[in-house]
């Protein structure tokens, strides 16, 4: 069983930065796609960014392109989401998720993911 633990959330002002980390207890060889989702009150959960651990390919939602960067650390057990130029619209609970197989074109579909973390809150004030 893969366990995912998020950390790094907090409160910042507009234009600030936060670094979220997703630590996995272990990854099976086929848990290749690791993604960050977010959910604001009253809104659906949306995919923010994904990292394919097999080939290093990255995926981003249009709303965060150029501001957020997803990467994997050298231990390969932690996926990092660096968030810069934060906006109030980025305020949400952020979740880490892992999926069997590659990310592919459907990486934004929450139901495709097999493992989820508990979430970390990000609040951006104007």
Backbone as JSON, one array per atom type, in Angstrom:
{
  "sequence": "XXXXXXXXXXXXXXXXXXXXXXXXXXXXXXXXXXXXXXXXXXXXXXXXXXXXXXXXXXXXXXXXXXXXXXXXXXXXXXXXXXXXXXXXXXXXXXXXXXXXXXXXXXXXXXXXXXXXXXXXXXXXXX",
  "N": [[0.85, -1.18, 0.0], [0.65, 2.15, -0.94], [1.51, 5.07, 0.72], [0.83, 8.48, 0.9], [2.09, 11.59, 1.84], [1.48, 14.91, 2.3], [3.1, 18.11, 2.54], [4.0, 21.51, 3.41], [2.15, 23.47, 2.87], [0.44, 26.64, 3.51], [0.0, 30.12, 4.44], [0.16, 32.9, 2.32], [0.91, 36.07, 0.8], [-0.4, 37.69, -2.16], [1.54, 37.05, -5.01], [3.51, 35.75, -3.67], [5.42, 32.75, -2.75], [5.26, 29.18, -2.45], [6.29, 25.92, -1.45], [5.38, 22.77, -2.05], [5.5, 19.44, -0.85], [5.37, 15.97, -1.6], [5.56, 13.1, -0.05], [6.27, 9.71, -0.42], [5.54, 6.56, 1.02], [6.41, 4.3, -0.18], [6.95, 3.49, -3.58], [5.3, 1.51, -5.88], [6.52, -0.34, -8.71], [4.89, 0.3, -10.79], [3.48, 2.6, -10.18], [3.45, 5.12, -11.68], [2.59, 7.73, -12.32], [2.42, 10.74, -10.7], [0.59, 13.23, -9.19], [-0.6, 16.59, -8.53], [-3.52, 17.8, -7.16], [-6.16, 20.18, -6.62], [-8.67, 21.6, -4.52], [-11.13, 23.89, -4.07], [-13.47, 25.44, -1.78], [-16.77, 24.52, -2.57], [-16.17, 23.95, -5.18], [-15.16, 21.76, -7.89], [-12.74, 19.11, -7.7], [-9.61, 19.72, -9.15], [-7.06, 19.04, -11.55], [-3.72, 20.03, -11.15], [-0.94, 19.75, -11.68], [1.25, 17.23, -13.05], [3.55, 14.5, -12.79], [5.43, 12.28, -14.61], [6.96, 9.5, -13.6], [8.33, 7.64, -15.0], [9.34, 8.63, -17.44], [9.92, 11.26, -16.94], [8.3, 13.26, -17.92], [6.28, 16.2, -17.77], [3.16, 17.71, -16.78], [0.75, 20.31, -16.96], [-1.91, 22.33, -15.68], [-3.61, 24.86, -17.53], [-4.01, 27.16, -16.08], [-1.89, 27.38, -14.33], [0.47, 27.26, -15.67], [3.79, 28.28, -16.25], [3.99, 29.39, -13.76], [3.93, 27.42, -11.77], [5.94, 24.59, -10.91], [6.58, 21.21, -11.3], [8.38, 18.5, -9.92], [10.76, 15.86, -9.26], [12.53, 14.66, -6.48], [15.97, 13.67, -5.77], [15.9, 11.31, -4.38], [13.78, 10.03, -5.37], [11.5, 9.45, -4.05], [9.95, 11.56, -3.39], [7.83, 14.02, -4.57], [7.76, 17.26, -5.81], [6.09, 20.38, -5.69], [6.62, 23.41, -6.8], [5.48, 26.57, -6.24], [5.03, 29.63, -7.59], [4.5, 33.21, -7.83], [1.93, 33.41, -6.68], [-1.65, 33.58, -6.57], [-4.8, 34.88, -5.36], [-6.75, 33.18, -6.4], [-5.56, 30.74, -6.35], [-5.99, 29.68, -3.92], [-6.8, 26.91, -2.01], [-7.42, 23.48, -0.97], [-4.75, 21.35, -1.32], [-3.93, 18.33, -2.88], [-2.01, 15.36, -3.07], [-1.59, 12.75, -5.43], [-1.37, 9.4, -6.67], [-0.98, 7.25, -9.45], [-1.48, 4.11, -11.02], [0.46, 3.14, -13.79], [1.19, 5.22, -16.7], [1.02, 8.85, -16.95], [-0.28, 10.25, -19.18], [-2.84, 11.53, -21.45], [-5.05, 11.84, -19.86], [-4.58, 12.77, -17.34], [-5.78, 14.54, -15.62], [-8.03, 13.49, -14.46], [-9.59, 12.73, -11.55], [-10.67, 10.26, -10.72], [-9.08, 8.34, -11.85], [-6.91, 7.89, -10.29], [-5.12, 6.0, -7.86], [-4.16, 6.28, -5.27], [-4.23, 8.58, -2.57], [-3.24, 11.52, -0.79], [-3.71, 13.24, 2.39], [-4.01, 15.93, 2.14], [-3.07, 19.44, 1.99], [-3.39, 22.74, 3.13], [-3.54, 25.67, 1.18], [-3.4, 29.1, 1.26], [-3.97, 32.18, -0.21], [-3.69, 35.55, 0.12], [-4.98, 38.76, -0.78]],
  "CA": [[0.0, 0.0, 0.0], [1.39, 3.41, -1.01], [1.0, 6.17, 1.54], [1.3, 9.78, 0.45], [1.99, 12.61, 2.88], [1.79, 16.24, 1.79], [3.53, 19.14, 3.48], [4.46, 22.74, 2.8], [1.1, 24.46, 2.7], [0.49, 27.77, 4.41], [-0.64, 31.35, 4.0], [1.06, 33.88, 1.74], [0.25, 37.16, 0.09], [-0.33, 37.64, -3.61], [2.89, 37.17, -5.52], [4.41, 34.93, -2.88], [5.75, 31.41, -3.2], [5.2, 28.06, -1.53], [6.84, 24.67, -1.97], [4.67, 21.61, -1.52], [6.17, 18.17, -1.07], [4.56, 14.76, -1.49], [6.46, 12.01, 0.29], [5.63, 8.41, -0.53], [6.15, 5.52, 1.84], [7.12, 3.54, -1.2], [6.24, 3.47, -4.85], [5.41, 0.28, -6.65], [7.18, -0.03, -9.99], [3.94, 0.79, -11.79], [2.82, 3.83, -9.75], [4.33, 6.04, -12.39], [2.08, 9.09, -12.44], [2.16, 11.43, -9.44], [-0.01, 14.52, -9.55], [-1.18, 17.47, -7.53], [-4.85, 18.32, -7.41], [-6.61, 21.14, -5.63], [-10.12, 21.75, -4.43], [-11.58, 25.04, -3.31], [-14.84, 25.22, -1.3], [-17.83, 24.65, -3.55], [-15.7, 23.68, -6.53], [-14.71, 20.41, -8.15], [-11.3, 18.88, -7.61], [-9.0, 19.94, -10.46], [-5.66, 18.7, -11.69], [-2.84, 21.18, -11.2], [0.28, 19.35, -12.37], [1.55, 15.81, -12.92], [4.92, 14.11, -13.12], [5.55, 10.87, -15.0], [8.22, 9.04, -13.02], [9.01, 6.74, -15.94], [10.06, 9.37, -18.48], [10.2, 12.63, -16.52], [7.43, 14.24, -18.58], [5.44, 16.98, -16.86], [1.88, 18.18, -17.29], [0.27, 21.43, -16.17], [-3.14, 23.01, -16.03], [-3.33, 26.14, -18.17], [-4.06, 28.24, -15.09], [-0.67, 27.46, -13.52], [1.65, 27.2, -16.53], [4.68, 29.41, -16.1], [4.06, 29.79, -12.35], [4.17, 26.23, -10.96], [6.86, 23.61, -11.46], [6.55, 19.92, -10.61], [9.64, 17.78, -10.12], [11.0, 14.73, -8.34], [13.85, 14.83, -5.88], [16.93, 12.64, -6.13], [15.58, 10.04, -3.74], [12.68, 9.49, -6.17], [10.34, 9.17, -3.22], [9.28, 12.82, -3.1], [7.47, 14.88, -5.7], [7.73, 18.64, -5.32], [5.37, 21.37, -6.47], [7.07, 24.78, -6.51], [4.43, 27.49, -6.67], [5.48, 31.02, -7.57], [3.52, 34.2, -8.29], [0.63, 32.91, -6.24], [-2.8, 34.47, -6.7], [-5.9, 34.45, -4.49], [-7.47, 32.08, -7.05], [-4.86, 29.49, -6.06], [-6.39, 29.23, -2.59], [-7.49, 25.62, -2.06], [-6.74, 22.34, -0.37], [-3.96, 20.68, -2.34], [-3.79, 16.9, -2.64], [-1.11, 14.57, -3.88], [-2.21, 11.5, -5.84], [-0.52, 8.52, -7.48], [-1.77, 6.4, -10.33], [-0.81, 3.04, -11.74], [0.66, 3.44, -15.19], [1.68, 6.53, -17.11], [0.08, 9.96, -16.79], [-1.06, 10.33, -20.4], [-3.69, 12.68, -21.69], [-6.17, 11.89, -18.92], [-4.0, 12.92, -16.0], [-6.59, 15.42, -14.79], [-9.24, 12.8, -13.98], [-9.33, 12.23, -10.2], [-11.07, 8.86, -10.53], [-8.07, 7.44, -12.39], [-5.82, 7.76, -9.34], [-5.29, 4.89, -6.93], [-3.74, 6.64, -3.93], [-4.38, 10.0, -2.27], [-2.82, 12.02, 0.5], [-4.74, 13.88, 3.19], [-4.16, 17.31, 1.71], [-2.44, 20.54, 2.71], [-4.11, 23.96, 2.77], [-2.82, 26.83, 0.65], [-4.24, 30.3, 1.29], [-3.29, 33.34, -0.78], [-4.47, 36.75, 0.42], [-4.68, 39.9, -1.66]],
  "C": [[0.89, 1.25, 0.0], [0.73, 4.42, -0.11], [1.64, 7.46, 1.08], [1.06, 10.81, 1.53], [2.42, 13.95, 2.3], [2.28, 17.15, 2.91], [3.89, 20.39, 2.7], [3.39, 23.78, 2.56], [1.24, 25.6, 3.7], [-0.24, 28.96, 3.83], [0.41, 32.32, 3.49], [0.24, 35.0, 1.13], [0.41, 36.98, -1.42], [1.09, 37.9, -4.08], [3.91, 36.34, -4.78], [4.61, 33.54, -3.45], [5.57, 30.4, -2.07], [5.75, 26.83, -2.24], [6.15, 23.52, -1.28], [5.47, 20.35, -1.81], [5.2, 17.01, -0.83], [5.53, 13.61, -1.26], [5.69, 10.69, 0.26], [6.34, 7.39, 0.36], [6.94, 4.56, 0.96], [6.31, 3.65, -2.48], [6.38, 2.08, -5.44], [5.98, 0.63, -8.01], [6.21, 0.53, -11.0], [3.1, 1.96, -11.31], [3.58, 4.98, -10.37], [3.87, 7.49, -12.41], [1.77, 9.65, -11.06], [1.7, 12.84, -9.76], [-0.42, 15.3, -8.32], [-2.55, 17.93, -8.03], [-5.15, 19.39, -6.36], [-8.13, 21.23, -5.67], [-10.44, 22.92, -3.51], [-13.02, 24.78, -2.85], [-15.87, 25.47, -2.39], [-17.42, 24.36, -4.98], [-15.24, 22.23, -6.66], [-13.18, 20.32, -7.98], [-10.71, 18.99, -9.01], [-7.52, 19.57, -10.44], [-4.83, 19.95, -11.87], [-1.59, 20.85, -12.01], [0.52, 17.86, -12.13], [2.97, 15.55, -13.38], [4.93, 12.62, -13.44], [6.93, 10.38, -14.59], [8.99, 8.13, -13.98], [9.86, 7.51, -16.95], [10.35, 10.82, -18.13], [9.31, 13.68, -17.15], [6.54, 14.92, -17.55], [4.2, 17.5, -17.56], [1.38, 19.29, -16.36], [-1.11, 21.87, -16.63], [-2.79, 24.37, -16.61], [-3.23, 27.27, -17.14], [-2.76, 28.39, -14.28], [0.6, 27.41, -14.36], [2.48, 28.47, -16.39], [4.85, 29.88, -14.66], [4.42, 28.6, -11.45], [5.13, 25.3, -11.69], [6.78, 22.34, -10.63], [7.84, 19.17, -10.93], [9.74, 16.66, -9.1], [12.39, 14.92, -7.75], [14.71, 13.6, -6.17], [16.64, 11.29, -5.49], [14.5, 9.29, -4.49], [11.49, 9.06, -5.32], [9.54, 10.42, -2.89], [9.05, 13.59, -4.39], [7.2, 16.28, -5.14], [6.9, 19.5, -6.26], [5.83, 22.75, -5.99], [6.05, 25.74, -7.1], [4.92, 28.92, -6.49], [4.36, 31.93, -8.08], [2.11, 33.79, -7.92], [-0.43, 34.0, -6.28], [-3.9, 33.99, -5.75], [-6.68, 33.28, -5.07], [-6.8, 30.74, -6.83], [-5.23, 28.93, -4.68], [-7.23, 27.97, -2.69], [-6.78, 24.63, -1.15], [-6.02, 21.62, -1.5], [-3.7, 19.23, -1.92], [-2.77, 16.29, -3.59], [-1.8, 13.25, -4.21], [-1.25, 10.71, -6.71], [-1.4, 7.54, -8.24], [-0.91, 5.3, -10.93], [-0.67, 3.45, -13.2], [1.09, 4.87, -15.43], [0.6, 7.59, -16.96], [-0.83, 10.06, -18.01], [-1.96, 11.55, -20.45], [-4.83, 12.83, -20.72], [-5.72, 12.13, -17.49], [-4.87, 13.77, -15.08], [-7.81, 14.74, -14.2], [-8.98, 12.19, -12.61], [-9.65, 10.74, -10.04], [-10.04, 7.87, -11.05], [-6.95, 7.15, -11.38], [-6.14, 6.74, -8.26], [-4.99, 5.27, -5.48], [-3.83, 8.16, -3.77], [-3.8, 10.32, -0.9], [-3.98, 12.71, 1.2], [-4.95, 15.35, 2.83], [-3.42, 18.3, 2.58], [-3.06, 21.84, 2.21], [-3.15, 25.03, 2.28], [-3.79, 28.01, 0.62], [-3.42, 31.48, 0.8], [-4.19, 34.56, -0.56], [-4.02, 37.9, -0.48], [-4.19, 41.09, -0.86]]
}
